[in-house]
Short mmCIF file of C-alpha atoms in Angstrom, two decimals:
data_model
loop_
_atom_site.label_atom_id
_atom_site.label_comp_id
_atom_site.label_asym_id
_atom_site.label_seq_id
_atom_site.Cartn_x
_atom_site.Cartn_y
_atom_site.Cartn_z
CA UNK A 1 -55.51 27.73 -161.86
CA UNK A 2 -54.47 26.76 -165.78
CA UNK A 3 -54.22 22.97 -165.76
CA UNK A 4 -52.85 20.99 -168.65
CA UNK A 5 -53.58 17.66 -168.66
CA UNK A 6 -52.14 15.00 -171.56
CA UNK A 7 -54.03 11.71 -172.20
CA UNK A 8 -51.14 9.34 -172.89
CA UNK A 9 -53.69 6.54 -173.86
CA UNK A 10 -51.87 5.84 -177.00
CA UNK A 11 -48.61 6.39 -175.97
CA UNK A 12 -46.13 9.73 -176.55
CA UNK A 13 -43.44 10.63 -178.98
CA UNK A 14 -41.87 14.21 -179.33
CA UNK A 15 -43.83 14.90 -182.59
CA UNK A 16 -47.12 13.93 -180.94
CA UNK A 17 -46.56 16.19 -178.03
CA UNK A 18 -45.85 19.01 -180.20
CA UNK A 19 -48.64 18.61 -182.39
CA UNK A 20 -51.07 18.62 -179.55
CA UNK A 21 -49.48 21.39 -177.93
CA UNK A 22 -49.48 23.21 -181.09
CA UNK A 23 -53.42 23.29 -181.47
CA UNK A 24 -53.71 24.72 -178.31
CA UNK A 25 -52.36 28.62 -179.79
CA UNK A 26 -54.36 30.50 -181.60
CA UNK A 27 -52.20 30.75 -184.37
CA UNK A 28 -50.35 27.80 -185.40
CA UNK A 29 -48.26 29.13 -188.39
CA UNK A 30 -46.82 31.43 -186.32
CA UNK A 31 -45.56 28.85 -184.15
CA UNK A 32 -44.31 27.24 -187.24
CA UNK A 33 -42.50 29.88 -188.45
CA UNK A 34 -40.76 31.05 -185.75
CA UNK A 35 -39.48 27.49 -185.19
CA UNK A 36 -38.18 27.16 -188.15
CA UNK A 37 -36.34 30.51 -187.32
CA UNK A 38 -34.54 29.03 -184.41
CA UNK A 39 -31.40 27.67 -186.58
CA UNK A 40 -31.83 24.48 -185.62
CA UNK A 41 -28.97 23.03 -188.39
CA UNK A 42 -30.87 21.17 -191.73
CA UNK A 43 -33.89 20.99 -189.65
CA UNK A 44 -37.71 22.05 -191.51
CA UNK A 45 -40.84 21.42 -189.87
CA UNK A 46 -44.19 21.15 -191.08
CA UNK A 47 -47.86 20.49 -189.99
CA UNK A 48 -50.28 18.53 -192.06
CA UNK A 49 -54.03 17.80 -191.16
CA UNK A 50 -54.45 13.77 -190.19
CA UNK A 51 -57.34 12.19 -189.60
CA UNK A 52 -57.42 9.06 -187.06
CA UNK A 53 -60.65 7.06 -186.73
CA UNK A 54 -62.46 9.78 -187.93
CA UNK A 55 -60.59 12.31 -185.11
CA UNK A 56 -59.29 15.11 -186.72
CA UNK A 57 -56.03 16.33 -185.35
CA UNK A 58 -52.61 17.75 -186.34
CA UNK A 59 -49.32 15.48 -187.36
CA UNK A 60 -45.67 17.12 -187.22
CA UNK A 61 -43.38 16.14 -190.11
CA UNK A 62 -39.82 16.93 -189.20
CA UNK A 63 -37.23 16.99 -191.79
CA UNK A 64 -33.54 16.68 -192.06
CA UNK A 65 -31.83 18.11 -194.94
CA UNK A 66 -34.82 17.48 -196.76
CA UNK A 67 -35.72 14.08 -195.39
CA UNK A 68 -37.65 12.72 -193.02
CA UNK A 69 -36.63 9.41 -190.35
CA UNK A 70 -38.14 6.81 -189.77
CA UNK A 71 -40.39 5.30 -186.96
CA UNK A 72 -38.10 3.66 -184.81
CA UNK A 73 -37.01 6.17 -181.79
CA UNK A 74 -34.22 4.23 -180.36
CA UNK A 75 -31.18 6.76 -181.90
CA UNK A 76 -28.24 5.80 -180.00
CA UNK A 77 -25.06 4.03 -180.44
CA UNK A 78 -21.84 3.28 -178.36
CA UNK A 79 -18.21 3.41 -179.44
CA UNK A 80 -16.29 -0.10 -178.24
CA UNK A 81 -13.12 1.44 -179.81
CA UNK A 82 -11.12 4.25 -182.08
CA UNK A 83 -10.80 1.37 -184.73
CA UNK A 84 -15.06 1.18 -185.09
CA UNK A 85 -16.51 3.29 -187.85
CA UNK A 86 -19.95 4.29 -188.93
CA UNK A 87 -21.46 4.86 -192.34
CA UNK A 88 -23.12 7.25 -190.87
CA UNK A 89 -22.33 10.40 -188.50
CA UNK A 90 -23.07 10.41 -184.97
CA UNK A 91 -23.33 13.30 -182.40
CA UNK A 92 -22.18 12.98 -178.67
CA UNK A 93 -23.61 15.58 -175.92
CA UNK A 94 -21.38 18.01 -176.49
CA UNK A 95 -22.19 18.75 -179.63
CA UNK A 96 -26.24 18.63 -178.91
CA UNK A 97 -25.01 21.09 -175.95
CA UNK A 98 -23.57 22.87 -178.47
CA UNK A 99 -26.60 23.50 -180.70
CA UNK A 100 -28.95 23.91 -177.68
CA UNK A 101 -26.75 26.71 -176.93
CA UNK A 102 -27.08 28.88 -180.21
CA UNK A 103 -30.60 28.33 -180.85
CA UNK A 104 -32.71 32.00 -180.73
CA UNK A 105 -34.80 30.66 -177.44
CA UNK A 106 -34.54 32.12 -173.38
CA UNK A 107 -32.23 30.85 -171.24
CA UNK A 108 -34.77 28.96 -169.17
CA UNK A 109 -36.36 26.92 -172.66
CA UNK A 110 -32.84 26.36 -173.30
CA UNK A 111 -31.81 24.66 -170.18
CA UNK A 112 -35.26 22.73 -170.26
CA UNK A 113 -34.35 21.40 -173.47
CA UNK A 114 -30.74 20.42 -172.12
CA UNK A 115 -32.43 18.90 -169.31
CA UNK A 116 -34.86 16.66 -171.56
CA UNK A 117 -32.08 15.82 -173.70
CA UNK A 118 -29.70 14.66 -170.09
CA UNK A 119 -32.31 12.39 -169.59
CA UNK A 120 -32.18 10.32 -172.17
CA UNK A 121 -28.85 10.79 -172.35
CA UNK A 122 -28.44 9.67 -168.83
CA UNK A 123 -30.89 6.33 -169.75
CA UNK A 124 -28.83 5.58 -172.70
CA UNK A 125 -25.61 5.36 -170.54
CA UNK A 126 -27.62 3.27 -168.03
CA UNK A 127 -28.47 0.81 -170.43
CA UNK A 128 -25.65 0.71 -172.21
CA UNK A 129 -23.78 0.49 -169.00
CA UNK A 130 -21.08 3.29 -170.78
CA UNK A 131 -20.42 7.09 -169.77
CA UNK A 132 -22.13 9.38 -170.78
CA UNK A 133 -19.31 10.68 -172.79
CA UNK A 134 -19.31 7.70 -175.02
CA UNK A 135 -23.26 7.93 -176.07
CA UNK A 136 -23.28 9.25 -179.23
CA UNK A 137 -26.84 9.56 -181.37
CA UNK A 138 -27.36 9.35 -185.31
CA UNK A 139 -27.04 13.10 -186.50
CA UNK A 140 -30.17 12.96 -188.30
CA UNK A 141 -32.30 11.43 -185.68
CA UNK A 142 -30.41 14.48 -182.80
CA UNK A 143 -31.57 17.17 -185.39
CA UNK A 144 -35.24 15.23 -185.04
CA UNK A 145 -35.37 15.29 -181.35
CA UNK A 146 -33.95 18.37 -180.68
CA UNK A 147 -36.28 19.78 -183.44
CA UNK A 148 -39.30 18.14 -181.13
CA UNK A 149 -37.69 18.85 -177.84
CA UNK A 150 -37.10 22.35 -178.24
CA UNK A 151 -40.84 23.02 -179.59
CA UNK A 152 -42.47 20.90 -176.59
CA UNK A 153 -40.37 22.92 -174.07
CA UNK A 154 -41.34 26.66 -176.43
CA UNK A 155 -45.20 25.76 -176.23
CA UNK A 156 -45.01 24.79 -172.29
CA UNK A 157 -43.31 27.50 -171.70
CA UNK A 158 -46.03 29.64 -173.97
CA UNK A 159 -49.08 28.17 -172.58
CA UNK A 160 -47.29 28.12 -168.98
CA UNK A 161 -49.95 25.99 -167.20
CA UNK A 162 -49.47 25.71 -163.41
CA UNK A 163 -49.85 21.77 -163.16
CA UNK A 164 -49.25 19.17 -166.02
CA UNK A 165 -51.15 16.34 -165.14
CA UNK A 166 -50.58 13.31 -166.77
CA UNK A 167 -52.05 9.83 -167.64
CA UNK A 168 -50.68 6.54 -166.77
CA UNK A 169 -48.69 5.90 -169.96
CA UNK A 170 -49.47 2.93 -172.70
CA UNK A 171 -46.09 1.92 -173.88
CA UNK A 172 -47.11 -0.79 -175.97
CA UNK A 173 -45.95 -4.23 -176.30
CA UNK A 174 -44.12 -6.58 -178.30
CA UNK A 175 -40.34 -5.81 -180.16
CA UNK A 176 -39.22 -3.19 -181.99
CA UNK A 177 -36.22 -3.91 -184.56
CA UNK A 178 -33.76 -0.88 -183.99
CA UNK A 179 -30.07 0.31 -184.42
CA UNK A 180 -28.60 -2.58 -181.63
CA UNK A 181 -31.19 -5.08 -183.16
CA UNK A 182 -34.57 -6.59 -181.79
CA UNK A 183 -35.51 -4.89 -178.48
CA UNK A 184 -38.73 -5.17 -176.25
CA UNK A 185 -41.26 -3.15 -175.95
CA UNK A 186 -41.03 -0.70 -174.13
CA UNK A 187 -37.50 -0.08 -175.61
CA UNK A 188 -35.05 -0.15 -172.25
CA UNK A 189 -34.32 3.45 -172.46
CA UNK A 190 -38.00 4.70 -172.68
CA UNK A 191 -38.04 2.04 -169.40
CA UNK A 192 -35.78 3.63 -167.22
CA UNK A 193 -37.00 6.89 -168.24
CA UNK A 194 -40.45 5.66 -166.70
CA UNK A 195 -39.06 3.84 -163.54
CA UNK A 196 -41.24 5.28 -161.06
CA UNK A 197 -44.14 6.40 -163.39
CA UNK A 198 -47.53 4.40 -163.74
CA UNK A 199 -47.38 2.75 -167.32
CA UNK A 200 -49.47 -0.11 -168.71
CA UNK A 201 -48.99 -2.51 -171.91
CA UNK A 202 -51.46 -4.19 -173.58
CA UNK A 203 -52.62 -5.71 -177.35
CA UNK A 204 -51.21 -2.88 -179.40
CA UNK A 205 -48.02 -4.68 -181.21
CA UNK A 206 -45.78 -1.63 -181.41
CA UNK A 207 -43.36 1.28 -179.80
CA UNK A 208 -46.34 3.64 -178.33
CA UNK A 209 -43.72 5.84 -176.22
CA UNK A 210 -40.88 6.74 -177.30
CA UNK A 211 -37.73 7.87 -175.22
CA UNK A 212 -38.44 11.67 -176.55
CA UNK A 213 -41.74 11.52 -175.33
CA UNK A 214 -41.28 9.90 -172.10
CA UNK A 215 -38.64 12.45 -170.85
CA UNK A 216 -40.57 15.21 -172.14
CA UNK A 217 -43.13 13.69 -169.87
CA UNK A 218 -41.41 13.12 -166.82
CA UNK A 219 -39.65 16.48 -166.99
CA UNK A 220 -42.76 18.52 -167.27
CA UNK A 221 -45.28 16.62 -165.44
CA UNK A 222 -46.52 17.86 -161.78
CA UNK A 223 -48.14 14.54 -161.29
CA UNK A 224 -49.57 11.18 -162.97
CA UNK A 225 -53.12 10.23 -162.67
CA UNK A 226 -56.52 11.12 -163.99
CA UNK A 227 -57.96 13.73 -165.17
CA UNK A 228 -59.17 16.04 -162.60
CA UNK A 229 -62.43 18.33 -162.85
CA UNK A 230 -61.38 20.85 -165.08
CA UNK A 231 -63.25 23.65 -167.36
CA UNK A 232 -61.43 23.07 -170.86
CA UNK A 233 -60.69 25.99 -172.83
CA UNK A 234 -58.61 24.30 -175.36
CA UNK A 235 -58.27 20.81 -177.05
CA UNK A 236 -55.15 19.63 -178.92
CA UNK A 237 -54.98 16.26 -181.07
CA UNK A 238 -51.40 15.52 -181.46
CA UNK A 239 -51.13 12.15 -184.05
CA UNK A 240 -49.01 10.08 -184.83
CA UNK A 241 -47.62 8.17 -188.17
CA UNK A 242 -49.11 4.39 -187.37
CA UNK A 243 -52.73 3.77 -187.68
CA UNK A 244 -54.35 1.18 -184.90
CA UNK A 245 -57.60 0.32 -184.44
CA UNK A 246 -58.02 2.84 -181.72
CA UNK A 247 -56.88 6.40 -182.88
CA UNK A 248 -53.10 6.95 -182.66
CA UNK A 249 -53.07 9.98 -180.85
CA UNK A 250 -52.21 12.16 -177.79
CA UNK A 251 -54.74 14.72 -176.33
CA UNK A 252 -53.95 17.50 -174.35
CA UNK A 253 -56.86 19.33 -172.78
CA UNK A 254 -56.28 22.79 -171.32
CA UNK A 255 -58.77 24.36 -168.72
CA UNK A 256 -58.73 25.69 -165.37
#
């Protein structure tokens, strides 16, 4: 039986996942390529060599019409009223339905990818305490996720392991200053994501799990716990931007 299993020690975002994932092929710039392929609109992505006390691993840089965003994960906004405007533009689920539905993938990655994206779609609401409807996500930070969404939910289905067993999660601790202002950590849509799913805090100061990564996580996981008795085959170091004293990275170990 082909077992994944993802050490969440240090937390999950969409880029970590991927870059894990990603050094689990034989042939990474293939990957690469084709995702760039997909048509995924002003969207480049890139892998870079990092290095995290001492580990050496891969890090994702996802880019936007040429730029990359920054750290914090929490991407959503509301609309009160017609008369509120945004220097920025904003994308509601219909249009992310929209671009799920062009992209060059299967049917089935597609509607995993729809269903990552409902769930934080559907936490957003919750917390928000607004329909659905009325969720609407910075364009640049959509194009991000969907960019790290849709490569999580190629590789799974390209390594197609038949259990994804995951780690209790650290989500960090502390606040996190973000579009609606200072929220704790964990930020409450990554929280209601998790309801249900063994997660721990701790010393680390900072966002270790962001809504991306935690529904990417819940969708795809068989089960939480520890690591069973497996024969690895592969080992993936996914890392992240931050550096901690312990090293800011996920690990997914394949094996049977």
């Amino acid at each position: 039986m082909k077992i994944l299993y993802l050490d969440c020690g240090m937390g999950a975002a969409g880029d970590m996942l991927t870059a894990a994932l990603i050094e689990l092929l034989p042939n990474k710039a293939e990957f690469l390529s084709e995702l760039n392929n997909l048509g995924i609109p002003g969207v480049s992505i890139t892998s870079e060599l990092s290095v995290k006390c001492g580990i050496r691993g891969t890090h994702i840089v996802v880019k936007v019409d040429g730029k990359e965003e920054g750290i914090c994960a929490h991407a959503c906004e509301y609309e009160h009223s017609h008369d509120e405007k945004h220097a920025h533009r904003h994308s509601g689920m219909h249009d992310i339905e929209h671009i799920i539905k062009q992209l060059s993938v299967s049917e089935k990655i597609k509607a995993d990818v729809l269903a990552v994206y409902s769930l934080i779609a559907e936490a957003e609401s919750h917390v928000h305490g607004v329909p659905i409807t009325e969720i609407h996500f910075h364009e640049v930070r959509t194009m991000d996720a969907i960019a790290d969404i849709t490569a999580v939910c190629m590789l799974m289905d390209r390594l197609s392991p038949e259990q994804v067993i995951v780690s209790p999660i650290h989500v960090g601790s502390g606040y996190v200053d973000c579009a609606h202002g200072i929220l704790p950590v964990p930020v409450p849509a990554t929280a209601y994501i998790l309801r249900d799913i063994p997660i721990y805090g701790g010393k680390i100061k900072s966002e270790l799990c962001t809504p991306t990564g935690a529904a990417l996580l819940k969708h795809f996981a068989t089960r939480f716990g520890d690591m069973p008795i497996i024969k690895t085959i592969a080992i993936g170091y996914g890392m992240g931007k931050k550096d901690f004293a312990a090293a800011n990275c996920v690990r997914a170990l394949l094996g049977e």
